[in-house]
């Protein structure tokens, strides 16, 4: 995938040479997502769910640990039949704990996707709207570019404005590099 992106980026100047009048825009979606209050709210909801699940898993692990310790204390006095039955109970309990952990991880991922999908759609729509308003033929993700020419428009702030992200909430300049003379 990286080789493909590299080859694509190398070919871009040649592909656009005949169409030099077309504008190319660049957007730093990470900087945008970091500042969206919707993302912060979604992250909080997912973290609350993860915390709840962590508590449930910890309870199951503590119960398993207690039963294992009880088994180890009583093992010397147990008959072989009871030993095998208790070992099987412990194995089943461990398997249930592992299955529960996996199911909870999947639920957390589903919950995250449920909250983030509409946010991503909202950001993409804002990017498309700004792209159209600025007359850009192409938009690229700033984080995926190895190099960017001075003629590329950094549309990150325009997209933030479109989404209603206040300028005072902006991250330091290192997060979204300024492009002096980039807008013509």
PDB file of C-alpha atoms in Angstrom:
ATOM      1  CA  UNK A   1       0.000   0.000   0.000  1.00  0.00           C
ATOM      2  CA  UNK A   2       2.819   2.414   0.873  1.00  0.00           C
ATOM      3  CA  UNK A   3       4.572   1.618  -2.405  1.00  0.00           C
ATOM      4  CA  UNK A   4       1.355   2.305  -4.293  1.00  0.00           C
ATOM      5  CA  UNK A   5       0.877   5.657  -2.545  1.00  0.00           C
ATOM      6  CA  UNK A   6       4.516   6.561  -3.190  1.00  0.00           C
ATOM      7  CA  UNK A   7       4.192   5.693  -6.880  1.00  0.00           C
ATOM      8  CA  UNK A   8       0.945   7.643  -7.077  1.00  0.00           C
ATOM      9  CA  UNK A   9       2.544  10.682  -5.481  1.00  0.00           C
ATOM     10  CA  UNK A  10       5.504  10.471  -7.862  1.00  0.00           C
ATOM     11  CA  UNK A  11       3.166  10.304 -10.855  1.00  0.00           C
ATOM     12  CA  UNK A  12       0.988  13.226  -9.766  1.00  0.00           C
ATOM     13  CA  UNK A  13       3.158  16.033 -11.189  1.00  0.00           C
ATOM     14  CA  UNK A  14       3.168  14.342 -14.597  1.00  0.00           C
ATOM     15  CA  UNK A  15      -0.532  13.578 -14.538  1.00  0.00           C
ATOM     16  CA  UNK A  16      -1.415  17.163 -13.752  1.00  0.00           C
ATOM     17  CA  UNK A  17       1.173  18.783 -16.015  1.00  0.00           C
ATOM     18  CA  UNK A  18      -1.264  19.138 -18.900  1.00  0.00           C
ATOM     19  CA  UNK A  19      -3.956  20.440 -16.571  1.00  0.00           C
ATOM     20  CA  UNK A  20      -1.940  23.016 -14.633  1.00  0.00           C
ATOM     21  CA  UNK A  21      -4.941  25.301 -14.175  1.00  0.00           C
ATOM     22  CA  UNK A  22      -6.638  22.775 -11.861  1.00  0.00           C
ATOM     23  CA  UNK A  23      -6.328  23.500  -8.158  1.00  0.00           C
ATOM     24  CA  UNK A  24      -5.205  20.893  -5.674  1.00  0.00           C
ATOM     25  CA  UNK A  25      -6.345  21.132  -2.084  1.00  0.00           C
ATOM     26  CA  UNK A  26      -4.954  19.566   1.042  1.00  0.00           C
ATOM     27  CA  UNK A  27      -6.889  18.879   4.235  1.00  0.00           C
ATOM     28  CA  UNK A  28      -5.591  17.698   7.599  1.00  0.00           C
ATOM     29  CA  UNK A  29      -8.573  15.631   8.760  1.00  0.00           C
ATOM     30  CA  UNK A  30      -6.823  14.645  11.993  1.00  0.00           C
ATOM     31  CA  UNK A  31      -6.594  18.294  13.029  1.00  0.00           C
ATOM     32  CA  UNK A  32     -10.260  18.750  12.170  1.00  0.00           C
ATOM     33  CA  UNK A  33     -11.411  15.634  14.023  1.00  0.00           C
ATOM     34  CA  UNK A  34      -9.387  16.567  17.124  1.00  0.00           C
ATOM     35  CA  UNK A  35     -11.298  19.818  17.436  1.00  0.00           C
ATOM     36  CA  UNK A  36     -14.829  18.610  16.722  1.00  0.00           C
ATOM     37  CA  UNK A  37     -16.978  18.531  19.844  1.00  0.00           C
ATOM     38  CA  UNK A  38     -18.938  15.629  18.307  1.00  0.00           C
ATOM     39  CA  UNK A  39     -15.768  13.532  18.319  1.00  0.00           C
ATOM     40  CA  UNK A  40     -15.082  14.393  21.945  1.00  0.00           C
ATOM     41  CA  UNK A  41     -18.649  13.424  22.924  1.00  0.00           C
ATOM     42  CA  UNK A  42     -18.455  10.157  20.966  1.00  0.00           C
ATOM     43  CA  UNK A  43     -15.084   9.331  22.511  1.00  0.00           C
ATOM     44  CA  UNK A  44     -16.484   9.948  25.985  1.00  0.00           C
ATOM     45  CA  UNK A  45     -19.448   7.619  25.335  1.00  0.00           C
ATOM     46  CA  UNK A  46     -17.198   4.867  24.013  1.00  0.00           C
ATOM     47  CA  UNK A  47     -14.793   5.277  26.948  1.00  0.00           C
ATOM     48  CA  UNK A  48     -17.700   4.998  29.399  1.00  0.00           C
ATOM     49  CA  UNK A  49     -18.821   1.765  27.749  1.00  0.00           C
ATOM     50  CA  UNK A  50     -15.243   0.440  27.779  1.00  0.00           C
ATOM     51  CA  UNK A  51     -14.944   1.293  31.474  1.00  0.00           C
ATOM     52  CA  UNK A  52     -18.183  -0.557  32.215  1.00  0.00           C
ATOM     53  CA  UNK A  53     -16.965  -3.600  30.281  1.00  0.00           C
ATOM     54  CA  UNK A  54     -13.563  -3.438  31.974  1.00  0.00           C
ATOM     55  CA  UNK A  55     -15.333  -3.646  35.331  1.00  0.00           C
ATOM     56  CA  UNK A  56     -17.301  -6.691  34.204  1.00  0.00           C
ATOM     57  CA  UNK A  57     -14.172  -8.436  32.900  1.00  0.00           C
ATOM     58  CA  UNK A  58     -12.286  -7.628  36.105  1.00  0.00           C
ATOM     59  CA  UNK A  59     -15.141  -9.127  38.135  1.00  0.00           C
ATOM     60  CA  UNK A  60     -15.022 -12.299  36.011  1.00  0.00           C
ATOM     61  CA  UNK A  61     -11.224 -12.509  36.307  1.00  0.00           C
ATOM     62  CA  UNK A  62     -11.379 -12.009  40.081  1.00  0.00           C
ATOM     63  CA  UNK A  63     -13.986 -14.761  40.362  1.00  0.00           C
ATOM     64  CA  UNK A  64     -11.827 -17.077  38.247  1.00  0.00           C
ATOM     65  CA  UNK A  65      -8.752 -16.256  40.337  1.00  0.00           C
ATOM     66  CA  UNK A  66     -10.625 -16.951  43.585  1.00  0.00           C
ATOM     67  CA  UNK A  67     -11.875 -20.314  42.303  1.00  0.00           C
ATOM     68  CA  UNK A  68      -8.392 -21.212  41.062  1.00  0.00           C
ATOM     69  CA  UNK A  69      -6.851 -20.360  44.436  1.00  0.00           C
ATOM     70  CA  UNK A  70      -9.524 -22.398  46.227  1.00  0.00           C
ATOM     71  CA  UNK A  71      -8.859 -25.299  43.883  1.00  0.00           C
ATOM     72  CA  UNK A  72      -5.104 -25.112  44.501  1.00  0.00           C
ATOM     73  CA  UNK A  73      -5.622 -25.123  48.279  1.00  0.00           C
ATOM     74  CA  UNK A  74      -7.977 -28.105  48.202  1.00  0.00           C
ATOM     75  CA  UNK A  75      -6.326 -30.037  45.368  1.00  0.00           C
ATOM     76  CA  UNK A  76      -4.275 -32.299  47.628  1.00  0.00           C
ATOM     77  CA  UNK A  77      -7.375 -33.601  49.409  1.00  0.00           C
ATOM     78  CA  UNK A  78      -9.555 -34.077  46.302  1.00  0.00           C
ATOM     79  CA  UNK A  79     -10.355 -37.336  44.606  1.00  0.00           C
ATOM     80  CA  UNK A  80      -9.403 -37.693  40.946  1.00  0.00           C
ATOM     81  CA  UNK A  81     -13.035 -37.402  39.835  1.00  0.00           C
ATOM     82  CA  UNK A  82     -13.573 -34.161  41.758  1.00  0.00           C
ATOM     83  CA  UNK A  83     -10.198 -32.825  40.550  1.00  0.00           C
ATOM     84  CA  UNK A  84     -11.118 -33.412  36.901  1.00  0.00           C
ATOM     85  CA  UNK A  85     -14.547 -31.859  37.367  1.00  0.00           C
ATOM     86  CA  UNK A  86     -13.107 -28.748  39.052  1.00  0.00           C
ATOM     87  CA  UNK A  87     -10.376 -28.439  36.403  1.00  0.00           C
ATOM     88  CA  UNK A  88     -13.018 -28.592  33.696  1.00  0.00           C
ATOM     89  CA  UNK A  89     -15.101 -25.971  35.531  1.00  0.00           C
ATOM     90  CA  UNK A  90     -12.047 -23.703  35.700  1.00  0.00           C
ATOM     91  CA  UNK A  91     -11.284 -24.206  32.000  1.00  0.00           C
ATOM     92  CA  UNK A  92     -14.892 -23.452  31.064  1.00  0.00           C
ATOM     93  CA  UNK A  93     -14.870 -20.378  33.273  1.00  0.00           C
ATOM     94  CA  UNK A  94     -11.646 -19.161  31.663  1.00  0.00           C
ATOM     95  CA  UNK A  95     -13.101 -19.749  28.186  1.00  0.00           C
ATOM     96  CA  UNK A  96     -16.264 -17.789  29.128  1.00  0.00           C
ATOM     97  CA  UNK A  97     -14.109 -14.937  30.409  1.00  0.00           C
ATOM     98  CA  UNK A  98     -12.077 -14.855  27.187  1.00  0.00           C
ATOM     99  CA  UNK A  99     -15.215 -15.045  25.029  1.00  0.00           C
ATOM    100  CA  UNK A 100     -16.821 -12.261  27.035  1.00  0.00           C
ATOM    101  CA  UNK A 101     -13.711 -10.124  26.616  1.00  0.00           C
ATOM    102  CA  UNK A 102     -13.730 -10.646  22.838  1.00  0.00           C
ATOM    103  CA  UNK A 103     -17.461  -9.914  22.581  1.00  0.00           C
ATOM    104  CA  UNK A 104     -17.051  -6.757  24.648  1.00  0.00           C
ATOM    105  CA  UNK A 105     -14.176  -5.577  22.447  1.00  0.00           C
ATOM    106  CA  UNK A 106     -16.363  -6.128  19.384  1.00  0.00           C
ATOM    107  CA  UNK A 107     -19.215  -4.200  21.029  1.00  0.00           C
ATOM    108  CA  UNK A 108     -16.872  -1.314  21.803  1.00  0.00           C
ATOM    109  CA  UNK A 109     -15.741  -1.235  18.153  1.00  0.00           C
ATOM    110  CA  UNK A 110     -19.356  -1.303  16.945  1.00  0.00           C
ATOM    111  CA  UNK A 111     -20.285   1.496  19.324  1.00  0.00           C
ATOM    112  CA  UNK A 112     -17.328   3.564  18.163  1.00  0.00           C
ATOM    113  CA  UNK A 113     -18.245   3.034  14.518  1.00  0.00           C
ATOM    114  CA  UNK A 114     -21.888   3.883  15.254  1.00  0.00           C
ATOM    115  CA  UNK A 115     -20.846   7.251  16.694  1.00  0.00           C
ATOM    116  CA  UNK A 116     -17.980   8.048  14.308  1.00  0.00           C
ATOM    117  CA  UNK A 117     -19.623   7.166  10.962  1.00  0.00           C
ATOM    118  CA  UNK A 118     -21.987  10.176  10.946  1.00  0.00           C
ATOM    119  CA  UNK A 119     -19.141  12.447  12.065  1.00  0.00           C
ATOM    120  CA  UNK A 120     -16.912  11.248   9.221  1.00  0.00           C
ATOM    121  CA  UNK A 121     -19.794  11.803   6.796  1.00  0.00           C
ATOM    122  CA  UNK A 122     -20.252  15.324   8.152  1.00  0.00           C
ATOM    123  CA  UNK A 123     -16.528  16.080   7.694  1.00  0.00           C
ATOM    124  CA  UNK A 124     -16.461  14.609   4.178  1.00  0.00           C
ATOM    125  CA  UNK A 125     -19.504  16.688   3.204  1.00  0.00           C
ATOM    126  CA  UNK A 126     -17.817  19.830   4.554  1.00  0.00           C
ATOM    127  CA  UNK A 127     -14.619  18.993   2.647  1.00  0.00           C
ATOM    128  CA  UNK A 128     -16.606  18.509  -0.562  1.00  0.00           C
ATOM    129  CA  UNK A 129     -18.443  21.800  -0.045  1.00  0.00           C
ATOM    130  CA  UNK A 130     -15.198  23.722   0.565  1.00  0.00           C
ATOM    131  CA  UNK A 131     -13.532  21.960  -2.362  1.00  0.00           C
ATOM    132  CA  UNK A 132     -16.329  23.030  -4.660  1.00  0.00           C
ATOM    133  CA  UNK A 133     -16.342  26.603  -3.318  1.00  0.00           C
ATOM    134  CA  UNK A 134     -12.558  26.888  -3.768  1.00  0.00           C
ATOM    135  CA  UNK A 135     -12.662  25.342  -7.234  1.00  0.00           C
ATOM    136  CA  UNK A 136     -10.356  22.462  -6.359  1.00  0.00           C
ATOM    137  CA  UNK A 137     -10.241  19.527  -8.716  1.00  0.00           C
ATOM    138  CA  UNK A 138      -8.583  17.231  -6.167  1.00  0.00           C
ATOM    139  CA  UNK A 139      -8.286  17.033  -2.391  1.00  0.00           C
ATOM    140  CA  UNK A 140      -5.592  15.057  -0.610  1.00  0.00           C
ATOM    141  CA  UNK A 141      -5.102  14.134   3.040  1.00  0.00           C
ATOM    142  CA  UNK A 142      -2.175  16.163   4.405  1.00  0.00           C
ATOM    143  CA  UNK A 143      -0.928  13.277   6.552  1.00  0.00           C
ATOM    144  CA  UNK A 144      -0.608  10.969   3.538  1.00  0.00           C
ATOM    145  CA  UNK A 145       1.550  13.324   1.489  1.00  0.00           C
ATOM    146  CA  UNK A 146       5.311  13.036   1.437  1.00  0.00           C
ATOM    147  CA  UNK A 147       5.728  16.442  -0.142  1.00  0.00           C
ATOM    148  CA  UNK A 148       3.418  19.221  -1.178  1.00  0.00           C
ATOM    149  CA  UNK A 149       3.998  21.993  -3.655  1.00  0.00           C
ATOM    150  CA  UNK A 150       3.405  25.625  -2.786  1.00  0.00           C
ATOM    151  CA  UNK A 151       0.495  25.796  -5.231  1.00  0.00           C
ATOM    152  CA  UNK A 152      -1.574  23.332  -3.178  1.00  0.00           C
ATOM    153  CA  UNK A 153      -4.271  24.987  -1.104  1.00  0.00           C
ATOM    154  CA  UNK A 154      -4.422  24.098   2.582  1.00  0.00           C
ATOM    155  CA  UNK A 155      -8.175  23.940   3.105  1.00  0.00           C
ATOM    156  CA  UNK A 156      -8.074  22.713   6.702  1.00  0.00           C
ATOM    157  CA  UNK A 157      -9.151  26.017   8.258  1.00  0.00           C
ATOM    158  CA  UNK A 158     -11.870  26.531   5.645  1.00  0.00           C
ATOM    159  CA  UNK A 159     -13.293  23.093   6.476  1.00  0.00           C
ATOM    160  CA  UNK A 160     -13.112  23.913  10.198  1.00  0.00           C
ATOM    161  CA  UNK A 161     -15.018  27.123   9.496  1.00  0.00           C
ATOM    162  CA  UNK A 162     -17.612  25.183   7.489  1.00  0.00           C
ATOM    163  CA  UNK A 163     -18.066  22.818  10.442  1.00  0.00           C
ATOM    164  CA  UNK A 164     -18.350  25.708  12.882  1.00  0.00           C
ATOM    165  CA  UNK A 165     -15.111  24.992  14.722  1.00  0.00           C
ATOM    166  CA  UNK A 166     -14.074  28.228  16.383  1.00  0.00           C
ATOM    167  CA  UNK A 167     -10.645  29.627  15.532  1.00  0.00           C
ATOM    168  CA  UNK A 168      -9.864  30.002  19.257  1.00  0.00           C
ATOM    169  CA  UNK A 169     -10.056  26.226  19.642  1.00  0.00           C
ATOM    170  CA  UNK A 170      -7.271  25.733  17.114  1.00  0.00           C
ATOM    171  CA  UNK A 171      -4.273  23.588  17.917  1.00  0.00           C
ATOM    172  CA  UNK A 172      -0.715  24.936  17.734  1.00  0.00           C
ATOM    173  CA  UNK A 173       0.641  25.727  14.281  1.00  0.00           C
ATOM    174  CA  UNK A 174       2.667  22.491  14.271  1.00  0.00           C
ATOM    175  CA  UNK A 175      -0.553  20.503  13.917  1.00  0.00           C
ATOM    176  CA  UNK A 176      -1.742  22.350  10.814  1.00  0.00           C
ATOM    177  CA  UNK A 177       1.203  23.833   8.934  1.00  0.00           C
ATOM    178  CA  UNK A 178       0.589  27.244   7.438  1.00  0.00           C
ATOM    179  CA  UNK A 179       1.036  27.594   3.708  1.00  0.00           C
ATOM    180  CA  UNK A 180       2.257  31.096   2.980  1.00  0.00           C
ATOM    181  CA  UNK A 181       1.371  32.243  -0.497  1.00  0.00           C
ATOM    182  CA  UNK A 182      -0.529  29.028  -1.134  1.00  0.00           C
ATOM    183  CA  UNK A 183      -3.864  30.678  -1.859  1.00  0.00           C
ATOM    184  CA  UNK A 184      -4.061  32.502  -5.149  1.00  0.00           C
TER     185      UNK A 184
END
